[in-house]
Each structure stands twice: as C-alpha cells, then as structure tokens.
Amino acid sequence: MDALTPVSPSLVDSFHRRHDYLRISLTERCNLRCFYCMPSEGIELSPDGKLLTNEEILRLATLFVKSGVTKIRLTGGEPTVRKGILEIIASLNELRKYGLESIAMTSNGLALHRRLPQFVDNGLSHLNLSLDTLDPFKFEFMSRRRGHEAVMKALDAALNSALKSVKLNVVVIKGLNDSEVIDFVDMTKDKPLSVRFIEFMPFTGNKWDKAKMVPSSTLLEKVVAHHPTTVRAPDELNDTARSWKVPGFRGSFGFISSMSDHFCSTCNRLRITADGQIKVCLFDAKEVSLRDEIRRGASDAELLNIIGRAVRGKQEKHAGMEDIDVVTNRPMILIGHSKALMQDYHAMPIWNMNPMRSGYQTTLRCFSTSAIHNSAPRLTHLDGHGRAAMVDVGDKQPSKRTATAVGRIYISPTAYGLITETYPAVETASDPLESVKAKVRRKGDVLTIAQLAAIMGAKKTSDLIPLCHPLSLSNVSVTLTPEVRGEKYSVLCSATTSCEGKTGVEMEALTAVSVGLLTVWDMLKAVAGKEMCIGEIYVARKTGGKSGDFLREPLDSELQPSM
C-alpha cells in the first residue's frame, strides 16, 4: 500500500494518479434505446457464459477494495435488469470493513422506484439517474420507449430516501435538448439535487458530430444570463463535474466537459466491463481480460499484477475530440452506461430538415432507406430501367413502426361556428344563409365523420397509391381540432398510424390526414367552398425501420400541432 494514501502501487499510474474509484458494469442489456449509447444497427450481446458471474464480480470488487478502492459504482447497460442485483449490493456492503465508503449506481430509473428502498436497505448510498429531457414526448423520441413518468417517480423516491447523494445526468445535444438547460437548473431550487450536464461524447456507432456538441462554457453562459447570481460551488475531490449553485437553491448543477475541457489530470477511475475486461480510460480501446485470468485459475496476486500493468499503461490524457478512436473502441452500452439504442443521428438536426424553408436543398426522397444510406440519391420505386416497380421488402425483418402526419384546412368564421356550436333541436330556414347552414347540419357532425373517413382512408392507402405495400395496421388514431389564431380559422388534423411490419406507415398517416381534410371540405363546401384552403400536410414524426426515427419542426411555429 502507498505510504501517503491507502492505495496499492498497482492502482497508481505513471503520472502518479491514484485510482480509488471502480465502475463495474453488471450487464450489457438495457430497457431503453438511446442513440448515444448504442449504434443504430444494434450490438451483438455477449453470451451469458462470457459475462462475469456474481462470484467473479465480488472477487474482483474485494481485490480492488483491499487494494485501496473506496468507491464502487454499478453501471450497465441498465444495472437494474441484472438478476441478483440485490444480492450483489448486499455483498458489496460487506466490503465496508475493508475500507469501501460508497456504493453507487447509475440507472435510467425505468424500473427503479419500487425497488429503490430494498437497494438502499442493502447498502446503496449514492444514485445517479439518467434523464435527458423533461418532455415526455421527446423522452419517447430519444429513447424509443415510454417511461418518462416512471423515471420521475424514481427521482421522487430517491429524493425521499436515505441516499446520501442523488444526481441527475443530462447528455446535452445541440438542437435536441439544449433548450431545457434552464428548466433542469430550476429543478434544483426546491430539491436537494445535483444536475450534471454532460457533453455529447464520441463512441462507436453513435454518429458523433462536433456540431452537435454544446461546450459546457456555452451552457454556463446561458445559465448565468438567466440566473446572474450563480456562484461556483465546491467540488468533491477528483469529481468530473465543475459545480455551480444559484444562491437560495437547495441543490446545485455542474458540467462534465469531457470534450471541451477534459479532467484527465485528476482521473481516478477504472472500469470493468460486463464481460470482465478492465478499461483504464473510457476513450481508450485497449482492454485486458480479467475474466479469462480468473477462469485460468489466477491468484489474487497475479490478478493484481495484471491490473497494475494495465494501470501503468494509462495515458496522460485522452485524444482530442476529433482523434478519439471510434472504430475499435466499444459502443458506450458495452463499456458501462445506463442508456441504449436509438437511430442514426445525422449531422443536421432532423427536426429542422424542412424542405419548404429557403436555404435548404435536398434531392433525397423522404423516409427512403436507400436514399439515406447510399451516397447516390435515387427514387426507390423505379427499377434499373426507370420503370415503376414496388420496392422489394421480402428480406426485411418486421419491426414496430409508427408515423404521425398533420395537416390543416383553413375555413371561414361561419364554417368554424358550425363545427363548434351545439346544433339546434329545430332547424329554421327563414334566411338564405340559415338554409345553407341547415343543409350542412343535415350531413351530420363534421369532425366525427371526417375522423371516420380518415381512419378508413388509412386502411385503404394501398388501394389508392399504386406502389404502396398493403399493411396490417395495428392502430389508427385521428384527431381534428378547431383552432383560431388571430383572424385565421382552421381545423388541424393529426393522424398516427402504427403496425408491426417490414415497411413504414408514413403513407397511411398522410392518406388519413388528406382524406380527413377532404371530408371536412365536402361537409362545409355549402357555406365555405370559396374560402377554404387545404395545406401544410407533412409527416411530423416517425419511429422504427432502418432509416431510424424522424421528428420534424412544424412549417409554421405559430401553428404547431399538439401531438
């Protein structure tokens, strides 16, 4: 052990950094699918026999603690999906007699709030929750799973527990969630919570782009502009986050600036992956298998010698953000994190890809897998001779797919009154206009009939559009909402379609909206035939399929639909 600090020489690198913090990944599996953690094509999970057993985890943890590690963090994948996690925490708690001070866990919180009391009772002392947005819809878009409410319940349960520390990890990505930074900071006003904003980091397959990374300094400027009294808060020893606090707030916030302002000089972390590899740096592809050595029968002394060689090979600092190895290094999900797979995240924020705006030019066909992934744009419904042909999807695997389309019909004030008023029990037709209104009323409830027509239209899409594949839709949801914006009267139609199939359901959603709006036109033409205008029909979002998810900004921000 070191004379000055109780750390074995095996945990001291050539730059005299003492490593007393060990992160152990319990599993490669996760119940969310976030893009920055796992490649869009997914990962090949290690067979169960290649993963560390509970006994192997405890043997390594004991060796590290006896060598000077004082803090252990359990990660994943998502650690709560590991069978036997309660027993693992309880066994780690027995290591406090050897100097272990902290048992922490990083979790997405999805399945945590009911189990958290047991974890705390078994010895869990610190918790980091991963939550990148406070918007439930955006949460589902980013993670490809529902569960925002469950995470918020986990946060409340954690704050009301006996945990010594509760932190919220927020990966900030430009154009996606950077607008929520102030909202996250404001959460610390009444909650004893530490919010940490993490710069978007490059890993294999996560389509990292410097343009999508927001430097911590930029975020701090935004916070200070909103809270001018913000002051620096004391940092914990070797803490990765630079902490700040708004005076009077119960909690604090900080920035983990791995890319723009690294903290390599004070790094005290080592990582063990779920399959038993030791990683001395998150961004270094080099690994050494402790699992294989254990299964060869290595003694603790031999294992410690192997660990020491790995630690002494640790570099002074990781490569610059443009030079980090994202070819041979693992995806984040296989190193140790709490989130997983989403979709290709292209250089331009996909919700800003609006072809109607000036300055944006594209020859790509929207939602064409080939157009997105091939360098030469082409129309997918043409064969090699330029003749129309249905796209062959025979080799594709069925997957869950959804699409939401929106559109709007502008109507006259008279027509708006007709569809929003309560129909009189007795029709009167003493006035010509009243006679026309009565004719409209005899057709029935405009919005209900348009809704039914839209649903029927979605189911008949392949009959109407020659090269569309017939799909077995699992759900069609249509809403028609009368709106008044200034002097403009309109009806907004939103249609969401879903299926388990080999191709997308965008056309079904678009057809539903188009038929629904045409039905409104037909129902109101007697009173507003000259004034009505149908427009702004587009796909607002889609999920599933090889091309990934899509979220599009409304054509007119003042007419944003509710979805």
XYZ file of N, CA and C in Angstrom, residues 31-140:
330
model
N -33.183 -1.461 -20.976
C -34.594 -1.383 -21.314
C -34.958 -0.063 -21.971
N -33.953 0.736 -22.360
C -34.156 1.904 -23.207
C -33.277 1.753 -24.451
N -33.464 2.638 -25.412
C -32.754 2.536 -26.685
C -32.278 3.926 -27.134
N -31.365 4.531 -26.371
C -30.912 5.892 -26.651
C -29.724 5.882 -27.617
N -29.692 6.843 -28.539
C -28.761 6.770 -29.664
C -27.302 6.929 -29.277
N -26.985 7.697 -28.226
C -25.581 7.981 -27.962
C -24.879 6.835 -27.253
N -25.635 5.801 -26.924
C -25.075 4.690 -26.165
C -24.826 3.462 -27.030
N -25.657 3.261 -28.024
C -25.566 2.054 -28.839
C -25.679 2.431 -30.314
N -24.956 1.750 -31.200
C -25.052 2.044 -32.630
C -26.458 1.812 -33.158
N -26.780 2.471 -34.282
C -28.116 2.347 -34.858
C -28.416 0.925 -35.303
N -27.373 0.186 -35.699
C -27.598 -1.194 -36.131
C -27.668 -2.169 -34.959
N -27.550 -1.663 -33.725
C -27.608 -2.518 -32.559
C -26.239 -3.096 -32.227
N -26.192 -3.976 -31.256
C -24.944 -4.615 -30.859
C -25.163 -6.112 -30.738
N -24.084 -6.843 -30.795
C -24.139 -8.271 -30.532
C -23.820 -8.480 -29.058
N -24.823 -8.937 -28.324
C -24.646 -9.136 -26.897
C -23.740 -10.342 -26.637
N -22.951 -10.226 -25.599
C -22.097 -11.345 -25.212
C -22.961 -12.491 -24.687
N -22.623 -13.737 -25.027
C -23.338 -14.873 -24.427
C -23.210 -14.814 -22.906
N -24.217 -15.332 -22.219
C -24.208 -15.277 -20.754
C -22.933 -15.873 -20.166
N -22.404 -16.913 -20.818
C -21.199 -17.554 -20.307
C -19.963 -16.686 -20.385
N -20.018 -15.619 -21.174
C -18.884 -14.701 -21.297
C -18.946 -13.568 -20.272
N -20.083 -13.414 -19.618
C -20.239 -12.341 -18.634
C -19.714 -12.797 -17.271
N -19.297 -11.823 -16.484
C -18.843 -12.139 -15.123
C -20.001 -12.679 -14.292
N -19.727 -13.707 -13.538
C -20.721 -14.213 -12.599
C -20.743 -13.323 -11.355
N -21.766 -13.495 -10.523
C -21.822 -12.738 -9.273
C -20.574 -12.984 -8.431
N -20.139 -14.231 -8.398
C -18.962 -14.569 -7.599
C -17.708 -13.891 -8.146
N -17.578 -13.828 -9.471
C -16.407 -13.185 -10.071
C -16.424 -11.677 -9.835
N -17.620 -11.097 -9.911
C -17.747 -9.667 -9.616
C -17.299 -9.388 -8.189
N -17.757 -10.204 -7.252
C -17.416 -9.979 -5.846
C -15.932 -10.232 -5.580
N -15.356 -11.194 -6.268
C -13.926 -11.449 -6.070
C -13.106 -10.242 -6.540
N -13.439 -9.714 -7.722
C -12.701 -8.553 -8.223
C -12.944 -7.332 -7.346
N -14.202 -7.121 -6.938
C -14.511 -5.973 -6.083
C -13.725 -6.052 -4.778
N -13.655 -7.235 -4.199
C -12.911 -7.414 -2.947
C -11.431 -7.108 -3.152
N -10.865 -7.593 -4.270
C -9.453 -7.349 -4.557
C -9.177 -5.859 -4.710
N -10.049 -5.155 -5.426
C -9.852 -3.719 -5.627
C -10.013 -2.949 -4.323
N -11.011 -3.300 -3.525
C -11.225 -2.580 -2.259
C -10.044 -2.806 -1.318
N -9.571 -4.036 -1.231
C -8.409 -4.302 -0.372
C -7.160 -3.616 -0.885
N -7.176 -3.214 -2.165
C -6.028 -2.515 -2.750
C -6.171 -0.999 -2.687
N -7.300 -0.514 -2.150
C -7.429 0.923 -1.947
C -8.640 1.577 -2.560
N -9.482 0.858 -3.302
C -10.700 1.456 -3.869
C -11.688 1.748 -2.745
N -12.202 2.971 -2.726
C -13.153 3.366 -1.680
C -14.564 3.590 -2.225
N -14.685 3.652 -3.557
C -15.997 3.905 -4.153
C -16.210 2.928 -5.304
N -17.353 2.268 -5.309
C -17.739 1.383 -6.403
C -19.064 1.863 -6.963
N -19.116 1.989 -8.279
C -20.362 2.360 -8.951
C -20.806 1.219 -9.856
N -22.055 0.836 -9.747
C -22.641 -0.207 -10.586
C -23.311 0.436 -11.790
N -22.938 -0.033 -12.979
C -23.479 0.545 -14.202
C -23.973 -0.591 -15.098
N -24.269 -0.264 -16.344
C -24.706 -1.258 -17.316
C -24.156 -0.923 -18.678
N -24.955 -1.104 -19.747
C -26.388 -1.344 -19.764
C -27.157 -0.664 -18.658
N -28.235 -1.305 -18.266
C -29.049 -0.828 -17.154
C -28.898 -1.828 -16.013
N -28.218 -1.429 -14.943
C -27.872 -2.387 -13.879
C -29.074 -3.051 -13.227
N -30.230 -2.380 -13.216
C -31.377 -2.958 -12.514
C -31.953 -4.174 -13.239
N -31.562 -4.419 -14.487
C -32.068 -5.606 -15.190
C -31.211 -6.833 -14.894
N -30.103 -6.658 -14.166
C -29.244 -7.786 -13.804
C -29.923 -8.627 -12.713
N -30.037 -9.924 -12.973
C -30.580 -10.810 -11.957
C -29.610 -10.882 -10.778
N -30.167 -10.815 -9.589
C -29.334 -10.919 -8.399
C -28.680 -9.631 -7.979
N -29.150 -8.481 -8.504
C -28.505 -7.212 -8.149
C -28.639 -6.908 -6.659
N -29.750 -7.292 -6.058
C -29.911 -7.052 -4.606
C -28.814 -7.756 -3.821
N -28.549 -8.999 -4.208
C -27.517 -9.776 -3.516
C -26.130 -9.183 -3.766
N -25.914 -8.670 -4.990
C -24.620 -8.058 -5.302
C -24.384 -6.835 -4.413
N -25.417 -5.986 -4.290
C -25.282 -4.794 -3.450
C -25.016 -5.188 -1.997
N -25.762 -6.179 -1.530
C -25.577 -6.619 -0.140
C -24.170 -7.165 0.082
N -23.652 -7.890 -0.891
C -22.294 -8.440 -0.759
C -21.247 -7.332 -0.793
N -21.456 -6.343 -1.648
C -20.535 -5.203 -1.675
C -20.556 -4.466 -0.333
N -21.715 -4.421 0.277
C -21.837 -3.730 1.565
C -20.957 -4.374 2.634
N -20.684 -5.670 2.489
C -19.806 -6.373 3.429
C -18.349 -5.908 3.298
N -18.037 -5.225 2.191
C -16.656 -4.785 1.972
C -16.335 -3.481 2.689
N -17.289 -2.895 3.355
C -17.031 -1.641 4.073
C -15.972 -1.853 5.156
N -15.892 -3.056 5.684
C -14.898 -3.330 6.716
C -13.477 -3.282 6.157
N -13.344 -3.346 4.826
C -12.024 -3.246 4.196
C -11.729 -1.838 3.678
N -12.659 -0.900 3.906
C -12.411 0.478 3.502
C -13.341 1.027 2.438
N -14.284 0.229 1.946
C -15.244 0.744 0.971
C -16.156 1.755 1.648
N -16.264 2.935 1.068
C -17.045 4.012 1.672
C -18.362 4.264 0.952
N -18.419 3.955 -0.338
C -19.575 4.354 -1.138
C -19.944 3.251 -2.114
N -21.243 2.929 -2.164
C -21.791 2.031 -3.187
C -22.799 2.849 -3.990
N -22.458 3.113 -5.225
C -23.271 3.978 -6.070
C -23.833 3.187 -7.247
N -24.823 3.762 -7.892
C -25.389 3.136 -9.079
C -25.831 4.222 -10.049
N -25.623 3.966 -11.343
C -26.162 4.827 -12.392
C -27.274 4.069 -13.081
N -28.468 4.653 -13.136
C -29.639 3.960 -13.656
C -30.482 4.901 -14.500
N -31.226 4.327 -15.451
C -32.180 5.157 -16.191
C -33.483 5.330 -15.418
N -33.641 4.601 -14.319
C -34.784 4.805 -13.436
C -36.081 4.172 -13.871
N -36.072 3.497 -15.002
C -37.320 2.999 -15.561
C -38.001 1.980 -14.650
N -37.213 1.126 -14.028
C -37.783 0.076 -13.165
C -37.258 0.206 -11.748
N -37.065 1.433 -11.298
C -36.336 1.648 -10.049
C -37.194 2.007 -8.860
N -38.272 2.772 -9.065
C -38.889 3.416 -7.905
C -39.447 2.417 -6.886
N -39.906 1.254 -7.329
C -40.418 0.271 -6.365
C -39.292 -0.497 -5.680
N -38.161 -0.641 -6.355
C -37.076 -1.465 -5.816
C -36.053 -0.651 -5.028
N -36.105 0.663 -5.180
C -35.088 1.501 -4.558
C -34.987 1.317 -3.046
N -36.096 1.231 -2.304
C -35.956 1.038 -0.852
C -35.147 -0.204 -0.498
N -35.315 -1.295 -1.250
C -34.539 -2.510 -0.990
C -33.061 -2.288 -1.283
N -32.785 -1.568 -2.388
C -31.389 -1.277 -2.707
C -30.724 -0.493 -1.582
N -31.434 0.516 -1.075
C -30.879 1.356 -0.005
C -30.682 0.521 1.268
N -31.668 -0.310 1.575
C -31.550 -1.162 2.761
C -30.346 -2.105 2.653
N -30.018 -2.516 1.432
C -28.900 -3.448 1.240
C -27.546 -2.760 1.160
N -27.549 -1.415 1.157
C -26.271 -0.718 1.206
C -26.024 0.332 0.159
N -26.940 0.507 -0.816
C -26.745 1.550 -1.826
C -26.750 2.923 -1.162
N -25.741 3.742 -1.468
C -25.624 5.043 -0.795
C -25.712 6.232 -1.742
N -25.411 6.039 -3.018
C -25.399 7.138 -3.976
C -26.102 6.699 -5.259
N -26.856 7.606 -5.869
C -27.584 7.269 -7.092
C -27.455 8.388 -8.117
N -27.130 8.006 -9.346
C -27.184 8.911 -10.484
C -28.286 8.431 -11.418
N -29.246 9.306 -11.697
C -30.311 8.989 -12.644
C -30.015 9.657 -13.978
N -30.216 8.938 -15.055
C -30.029 9.499 -16.394
C -31.373 9.980 -16.920
N -31.467 11.259 -17.212
C -32.699 11.831 -17.755
C -32.309 13.016 -18.627
N -32.515 12.896 -19.932
C -32.027 13.906 -20.871
C -33.069 14.936 -21.262
N -34.315 14.731 -20.881
C -35.359 15.684 -21.236
C -36.476 15.626 -20.213
N -37.139 16.750 -20.020
C -38.303 16.822 -19.146
C -39.601 16.734 -19.931
N -39.491 16.556 -21.234
C -40.636 16.483 -22.132
C -40.956 15.012 -22.394
N -42.115 14.506 -21.960
C -42.441 13.087 -22.151
C -42.404 12.650 -23.604
N -42.874 13.516 -24.522
C -42.863 13.154 -25.938
C -41.425 13.038 -26.443
N -40.606 13.999 -26.081
C -39.205 13.960 -26.524
C -38.473 12.780 -25.876
N -38.851 12.450 -24.641
C -38.263 11.286 -23.977
C -38.511 10.032 -24.813
N -39.745 9.858 -25.255
C -40.071 8.678 -26.061
C -39.328 8.703 -27.383
